[in-house]
XYZ file of C-alpha atoms in Angstrom:
491
model
C 99.228 103.704 57.874
C 96.887 106.540 58.821
C 98.407 109.958 59.356
C 98.327 111.072 62.999
C 96.491 114.215 63.997
C 97.917 116.797 66.367
C 94.956 117.306 68.681
C 96.176 120.735 69.607
C 95.400 121.965 66.077
C 91.778 120.865 65.920
C 89.299 123.438 64.645
C 85.510 123.208 64.633
C 85.288 122.914 60.838
C 88.075 120.371 60.340
C 86.264 117.081 61.058
C 85.992 115.899 57.433
C 89.576 116.932 56.669
C 90.724 114.965 59.690
C 88.815 111.879 58.523
C 90.621 112.128 55.168
C 93.959 112.351 56.983
C 93.087 109.389 59.187
C 91.783 107.020 56.489
C 93.120 108.367 53.181
C 89.767 107.946 51.453
C 87.422 110.438 53.053
C 86.340 108.287 55.948
C 83.712 105.670 56.512
C 80.249 106.245 55.104
C 78.676 103.503 57.193
C 76.510 104.661 60.060
C 78.057 101.912 62.179
C 81.575 103.329 61.857
C 82.980 104.452 65.194
C 82.458 103.339 68.764
C 78.697 102.909 69.103
C 79.081 99.150 69.519
C 80.589 98.364 72.891
C 82.254 95.238 74.255
C 80.153 92.101 74.058
C 80.268 91.647 77.848
C 78.583 95.004 78.574
C 74.898 95.886 78.109
C 74.469 98.875 75.755
C 73.151 101.124 78.518
C 76.246 100.450 80.652
C 78.620 100.958 77.719
C 76.972 104.307 77.066
C 77.852 105.366 80.622
C 81.473 104.223 80.585
C 82.643 104.557 76.976
C 84.005 108.090 77.496
C 85.103 107.655 81.126
C 88.877 107.075 81.288
C 88.727 105.471 84.747
C 85.793 103.129 84.151
C 86.934 101.961 80.692
C 90.486 100.896 79.837
C 89.730 101.516 76.170
C 88.488 105.054 76.891
C 91.629 106.027 78.777
C 93.560 106.108 75.493
C 91.331 108.944 74.250
C 89.677 110.840 77.084
C 90.870 113.013 79.944
C 89.631 113.733 83.435
C 90.150 116.600 85.804
C 89.797 116.776 89.566
C 88.958 119.991 91.392
C 90.164 120.387 94.966
C 87.040 121.826 96.556
C 86.561 119.286 99.386
C 89.452 119.548 101.880
C 87.586 118.359 104.991
C 87.800 114.666 105.863
C 86.056 112.498 108.443
C 88.553 109.643 108.769
C 92.290 109.206 109.159
C 94.033 106.545 107.076
C 97.508 105.317 107.938
C 98.525 105.729 104.281
C 97.301 109.317 103.885
C 98.799 112.705 104.655
C 96.861 115.464 102.938
C 98.859 118.401 101.578
C 97.241 121.528 100.169
C 100.162 123.431 98.627
C 102.351 120.717 97.100
C 103.326 120.650 93.417
C 105.893 117.853 93.587
C 104.190 114.721 94.944
C 101.988 112.607 92.689
C 99.529 110.742 94.908
C 95.948 111.022 96.199
C 95.256 113.679 98.824
C 97.777 116.152 97.426
C 96.980 119.447 95.677
C 98.722 122.681 94.775
C 95.841 124.864 95.897
C 92.358 124.533 97.344
C 89.467 125.979 95.342
C 86.061 127.445 96.040
C 83.167 126.281 93.832
C 83.323 129.583 91.935
C 87.035 129.155 91.284
C 86.472 125.527 90.285
C 83.912 126.585 87.660
C 86.414 129.026 86.155
C 89.123 126.370 86.093
C 86.912 123.675 84.545
C 85.748 125.979 81.752
C 89.345 127.001 81.026
C 90.470 123.375 80.842
C 87.488 122.358 78.698
C 88.397 125.070 76.196
C 92.063 124.002 76.103
C 91.892 120.207 76.520
C 89.447 118.765 73.967
C 89.868 115.267 75.424
C 88.151 116.333 78.676
C 85.102 114.182 79.420
C 84.926 113.804 83.213
C 84.889 116.173 86.172
C 85.725 114.459 89.432
C 85.890 115.559 93.047
C 88.303 113.386 94.990
C 89.146 115.578 97.943
C 91.751 116.349 98.978
C 89.475 115.352 101.857
C 86.181 113.567 101.274
C 83.645 114.665 98.668
C 80.632 113.461 100.688
C 81.768 114.819 104.044
C 82.445 118.234 102.471
C 79.141 117.878 100.622
C 77.985 121.492 100.314
C 81.099 122.438 98.314
C 80.843 119.298 96.200
C 77.197 119.902 95.380
C 77.685 123.586 94.572
C 80.655 122.872 92.309
C 78.798 120.238 90.281
C 75.737 122.476 90.003
C 77.715 125.438 88.676
C 79.764 123.454 86.160
C 76.749 121.514 84.868
C 75.021 124.762 83.939
C 77.891 125.707 81.629
C 78.986 122.244 80.400
C 75.894 120.018 80.569
C 77.506 117.043 78.805
C 80.436 116.628 81.193
C 80.295 113.458 83.285
C 80.198 113.994 87.037
C 82.154 111.661 89.263
C 83.093 111.635 92.941
C 85.272 109.613 95.299
C 84.541 108.950 98.945
C 85.606 106.827 101.885
C 81.917 105.961 102.265
C 81.321 107.101 105.835
C 79.042 110.014 104.877
C 77.892 108.488 101.574
C 74.464 107.114 102.663
C 73.378 110.604 103.714
C 73.715 111.904 100.143
C 72.840 109.037 97.794
C 69.383 110.365 96.919
C 70.834 113.765 96.051
C 73.649 112.118 94.082
C 71.022 110.341 91.992
C 69.004 113.539 91.423
C 72.130 115.369 90.245
C 72.911 112.671 87.617
C 76.206 111.786 89.236
C 76.339 108.302 87.758
C 79.891 107.292 88.739
C 80.921 106.965 92.396
C 84.163 105.520 93.726
C 84.309 104.134 97.284
C 87.597 103.247 98.958
C 87.014 99.938 100.757
C 90.110 98.341 102.247
C 88.463 95.746 104.478
C 85.226 93.942 105.250
C 86.618 92.650 108.560
C 86.705 95.441 111.169
C 89.609 93.751 112.974
C 91.762 94.378 109.901
C 90.395 97.905 109.708
C 91.932 98.737 113.081
C 95.364 98.429 111.457
C 94.432 100.896 108.700
C 92.219 103.545 110.336
C 93.294 105.198 113.632
C 90.024 107.113 113.927
C 86.820 108.246 112.257
C 84.555 111.225 112.972
C 80.884 110.243 112.943
C 77.806 111.883 114.481
C 79.854 114.638 116.095
C 82.147 112.184 117.861
C 85.599 110.771 117.233
C 85.632 106.981 117.274
C 88.720 104.763 117.512
C 89.648 101.106 117.470
C 87.193 98.358 116.621
C 84.169 100.638 117.018
C 85.528 102.991 114.363
C 86.215 100.166 111.915
C 82.811 98.570 112.492
C 80.947 101.828 111.884
C 82.964 102.563 108.745
C 82.375 99.074 107.354
C 78.618 99.220 107.970
C 78.308 102.647 106.367
C 80.364 101.598 103.337
C 78.175 98.543 102.744
C 74.991 100.587 103.167
C 76.201 103.226 100.710
C 77.196 100.611 98.135
C 73.803 98.905 98.421
C 71.993 102.226 97.990
C 73.995 103.163 94.909
C 73.435 99.759 93.313
C 69.685 100.008 93.933
C 69.620 103.335 92.061
C 71.624 102.138 89.078
C 74.672 104.281 89.857
C 77.931 102.682 88.752
C 80.400 102.092 91.549
C 84.130 101.547 91.420
C 85.751 100.141 94.540
C 89.289 101.283 95.291
C 91.291 99.033 97.612
C 94.827 99.805 98.751
C 96.973 96.662 98.830
C 99.010 96.709 102.062
C 101.372 93.726 102.328
C 100.999 91.822 105.582
C 97.824 93.679 106.555
C 95.083 93.283 103.943
C 96.738 91.769 100.861
C 95.218 88.295 101.329
C 92.007 89.773 102.767
C 91.332 91.709 99.550
C 90.153 88.455 97.980
C 87.261 88.483 100.445
C 86.704 92.204 99.891
C 86.358 91.479 96.182
C 83.770 88.760 96.769
C 81.691 91.003 99.013
C 81.652 94.116 96.826
C 81.005 92.092 93.683
C 78.031 90.417 95.348
C 76.678 93.844 96.307
C 76.759 95.108 92.720
C 80.071 96.953 92.342
C 80.865 97.501 88.666
C 84.648 97.685 88.914
C 87.340 96.812 91.457
C 90.630 98.705 91.511
C 93.446 97.146 93.541
C 96.021 99.884 94.099
C 99.523 99.495 95.517
C 100.264 101.203 98.799
C 102.373 104.319 98.237
C 104.765 104.324 101.186
C 107.550 106.871 101.380
C 108.851 108.488 104.589
C 109.070 111.797 102.711
C 105.272 111.844 102.406
C 104.844 111.919 106.173
C 102.259 109.137 106.382
C 102.113 106.704 109.313
C 102.911 103.749 107.070
C 105.723 105.637 105.373
C 107.318 106.676 108.659
C 107.021 103.213 110.220
C 108.529 101.331 107.277
C 105.419 99.579 105.968
C 106.348 98.611 102.427
C 104.150 98.694 99.359
C 103.656 95.664 97.111
C 106.080 94.832 94.345
C 104.805 94.828 90.774
C 104.678 91.038 90.566
C 102.798 90.815 93.885
C 100.167 93.271 92.686
C 99.763 91.404 89.409
C 99.465 88.056 91.197
C 96.611 89.373 93.344
C 94.877 90.954 90.374
C 95.193 87.689 88.453
C 93.536 85.839 91.334
C 90.563 88.182 91.041
C 90.314 88.230 87.251
C 87.870 85.333 86.923
C 84.528 87.024 86.354
C 85.510 90.304 88.005
C 85.968 93.595 86.160
C 89.274 94.994 87.329
C 90.736 98.426 86.774
C 94.405 97.909 85.976
C 95.107 101.322 84.447
C 94.758 103.457 87.601
C 97.439 106.127 88.087
C 96.528 107.023 91.708
C 95.932 110.628 90.701
C 96.397 113.781 92.694
C 93.237 115.489 93.869
C 93.872 118.262 91.312
C 94.970 116.120 88.336
C 94.228 117.359 84.795
C 94.665 115.482 81.518
C 94.894 111.958 80.187
C 95.694 109.255 82.712
C 99.450 109.076 82.922
C 99.922 112.788 82.334
C 99.208 115.631 84.706
C 98.802 119.100 83.264
C 97.521 120.598 86.489
C 100.403 123.065 86.801
C 99.320 124.643 83.514
C 95.998 125.654 85.066
C 96.727 127.143 88.476
C 94.475 130.039 89.453
C 97.108 132.692 88.838
C 97.194 131.674 85.148
C 93.423 131.811 84.542
C 91.450 134.688 83.088
C 89.085 136.477 85.451
C 86.150 135.986 83.077
C 85.667 132.799 81.078
C 82.984 131.403 78.767
C 82.701 127.880 77.460
C 83.271 127.149 73.762
C 82.199 123.559 72.950
C 83.615 123.482 69.412
C 86.975 121.802 70.074
C 85.488 119.079 72.291
C 82.764 118.374 69.727
C 85.258 118.107 66.882
C 87.539 115.903 68.915
C 84.709 113.464 69.645
C 83.990 113.151 65.924
C 87.630 112.300 65.267
C 87.739 109.830 68.157
C 84.655 108.025 66.899
C 86.513 107.354 63.650
C 89.718 106.330 65.432
C 87.893 103.962 67.767
C 86.217 102.205 64.905
C 89.580 101.494 63.296
C 91.126 100.592 66.640
C 88.405 98.022 67.311
C 89.064 96.409 63.925
C 92.762 96.200 64.736
C 92.046 94.544 68.068
C 89.873 91.901 66.437
C 92.478 91.286 63.740
C 95.172 90.902 66.412
C 93.093 88.342 68.313
C 92.602 86.330 65.104
C 96.339 86.227 64.377
C 97.314 85.329 67.947
C 94.767 82.511 68.075
C 96.755 80.750 65.346
C 99.994 80.717 67.333
C 100.715 77.597 69.342
C 102.544 78.710 72.450
C 101.423 78.500 76.033
C 103.799 80.881 77.772
C 102.536 84.489 77.995
C 105.082 87.298 77.792
C 105.008 90.892 78.978
C 105.400 93.763 76.518
C 105.879 97.385 77.596
C 104.727 100.207 75.314
C 105.748 103.868 75.223
C 102.650 105.851 74.274
C 101.394 109.404 74.485
C 97.795 108.229 74.084
C 95.455 107.513 71.221
C 96.090 103.774 71.457
C 99.324 103.976 69.448
C 103.043 103.305 69.916
C 103.968 106.952 69.582
C 106.494 107.992 72.234
C 110.299 108.144 72.282
C 111.804 105.704 74.792
C 113.766 108.446 76.515
C 110.744 110.711 76.904
C 108.487 108.180 78.621
C 107.475 108.755 82.224
C 105.657 105.449 82.262
C 105.243 102.347 80.131
C 101.937 100.592 79.605
C 102.303 96.862 80.146
C 100.474 94.170 78.186
C 100.417 90.413 78.587
C 100.330 88.643 75.223
C 99.746 84.988 74.429
C 97.745 82.874 72.009
C 94.635 83.762 73.998
C 95.016 87.472 73.183
C 96.418 90.766 74.448
C 95.506 91.993 77.915
C 96.407 95.331 79.471
C 97.706 94.561 82.953
C 99.089 97.834 84.268
C 101.811 100.408 83.951
C 105.331 100.978 85.237
C 106.398 104.497 86.202
C 109.926 105.593 85.306
C 112.037 108.742 85.250
C 112.706 110.480 81.958
C 115.875 108.989 80.516
C 116.474 111.874 78.096
C 116.821 115.357 79.544
C 117.970 118.005 77.071
C 119.020 115.353 74.584
C 121.260 113.468 77.016
C 120.678 110.218 78.849
C 121.706 109.491 82.430
C 123.071 106.058 83.332
C 121.511 106.184 86.797
C 118.108 106.900 85.307
C 118.499 104.088 82.802
C 119.384 101.701 85.623
C 116.215 102.639 87.482
C 114.225 102.117 84.278
C 115.717 98.648 83.882
C 114.716 97.891 87.466
C 111.178 99.199 86.903
C 110.821 97.009 83.805
C 111.704 93.800 85.618
C 109.978 90.847 83.961
C 109.371 92.689 80.661
C 110.451 90.798 77.538
C 110.043 93.521 74.898
C 109.650 97.314 74.855
C 107.938 98.926 71.859
C 108.487 102.633 71.284
C 108.535 105.246 68.536
C 112.284 105.797 68.722
C 115.262 104.719 70.810
C 118.989 105.449 70.778
C 121.769 102.884 70.490
C 123.040 103.349 74.048
C 119.792 102.539 75.891
C 119.046 99.762 73.394
C 122.372 98.087 74.170
C 122.077 98.569 77.941
C 118.545 97.242 78.024
C 119.559 94.300 75.850
C 122.376 93.456 78.258
C 119.744 93.326 81.004
C 117.656 90.887 78.957
C 115.061 93.426 77.776
C 114.683 93.958 74.045
C 113.612 97.309 72.521
C 112.132 97.862 69.089
C 111.074 100.946 67.144
C 109.978 98.855 64.156
C 106.312 99.393 64.990
C 106.443 103.154 65.581
C 103.025 104.827 65.310
C 101.191 101.525 64.799
C 98.193 100.676 66.915
C 99.422 99.102 70.139
C 97.690 95.787 69.453
C 98.964 95.698 65.860
C 102.529 96.364 66.944
C 102.457 93.771 69.714
C 100.934 91.210 67.365
C 103.500 91.999 64.663
C 106.394 91.452 67.054
C 104.841 88.385 68.714
C 103.990 86.653 65.443
C 107.469 87.407 64.071
C 109.014 85.910 67.208
C 106.760 82.860 67.524
C 105.480 82.712 63.934
C 107.080 79.369 63.200
C 104.495 77.896 65.542
C 101.471 79.194 63.618
C 99.126 76.302 62.992
C 99.012 74.921 59.470
C 95.510 75.096 58.065
C 94.087 73.018 55.241
């Protein structure tokens, strides 16, 4: 097994040494080694756009990080699931930040993060208001950062109301990833989600507000598609309001050229102060979300690895290092050093090549197993596509569905840390068991006897036998060992 690299120790001259550590033989001499060949279902020009974007590519989210800068606090609509907070460090949801930034401050923060986090590939503006409504700050931020870090991908999120006014400028600025939140294509349903919008210097309510918002969202999506800009559609699943309707939303946005559809669960907690939270509107359960996503999986590209990030998130999806980079911790003067990011990309190219081989090998093994029933496997991982995290240290588990047809990433389950200071709490373990409902096996790098026994009593197995293996290799190893007696006999 290849030796793992601590990414925090990368130096600009260490690429060849790291290849030796990864492969044991000095690396691959073939020019095709690495990640230049994308999935067979994507044209090369599209793969080139998404291969390093952790939100637009499930495969990329194992390797690359994003950061959001909170430069756009103004918003032109009110959503019943949103309550923006500008000085909150504790809540992990969209619309929440620890501090608002000016474009100048954002530049300083992005450069600092780029020097410290070699995985960084994407700069996004997702509020905490709306990036298109607060356009002057969005534009100025992207312009300043692009001068210093020209290879960083630019990405923005919007509710779509002001989007058509800025599409031409978005195209000129090489912002080639835009996310639009579209929760309905029927304005009647929209009246249950949006109390008001602000459009053309007037506040609109009721059916008029929903109709205007819908028309502007469709126009913006059409304009982006016509200019070759990749769009991701975010839809919040709200049980009893739009859950069944999202099937129609999916049909409409797919027909209009959306690249990716992300069905997100409603986050509803009275402590957040949202209308839905205060009125008791529940969010979907994990199995309800999966059932809807499965209905949409035929021919539709779905994002299942969304973490519903804060508007100031920093790091790999599933981790947030934002509190390490608050303004009071940054130097007054900063300059960008590309060396660590460049070296990291060389290492990742090698890793991805090996990872792709492992995925293909896993598919070949699973295809020989005669069993119809898929099972769910949860994995504790710190990133890099490997089973490399202690069970008690996990804040989330990535969930995969495995069957003879292959391994499919289907989402993640958030949990509380079981181990704090070397000790485990029974209450926390009980909540973890609840969060892992429906999971058959948990793969992790290490686990203690106590949680193993408690999880087993709840019908959930845990194994550390595949520690530090590729995720697909570990899942395949366990699955074939469990169902191996059903492998087809070949001549």
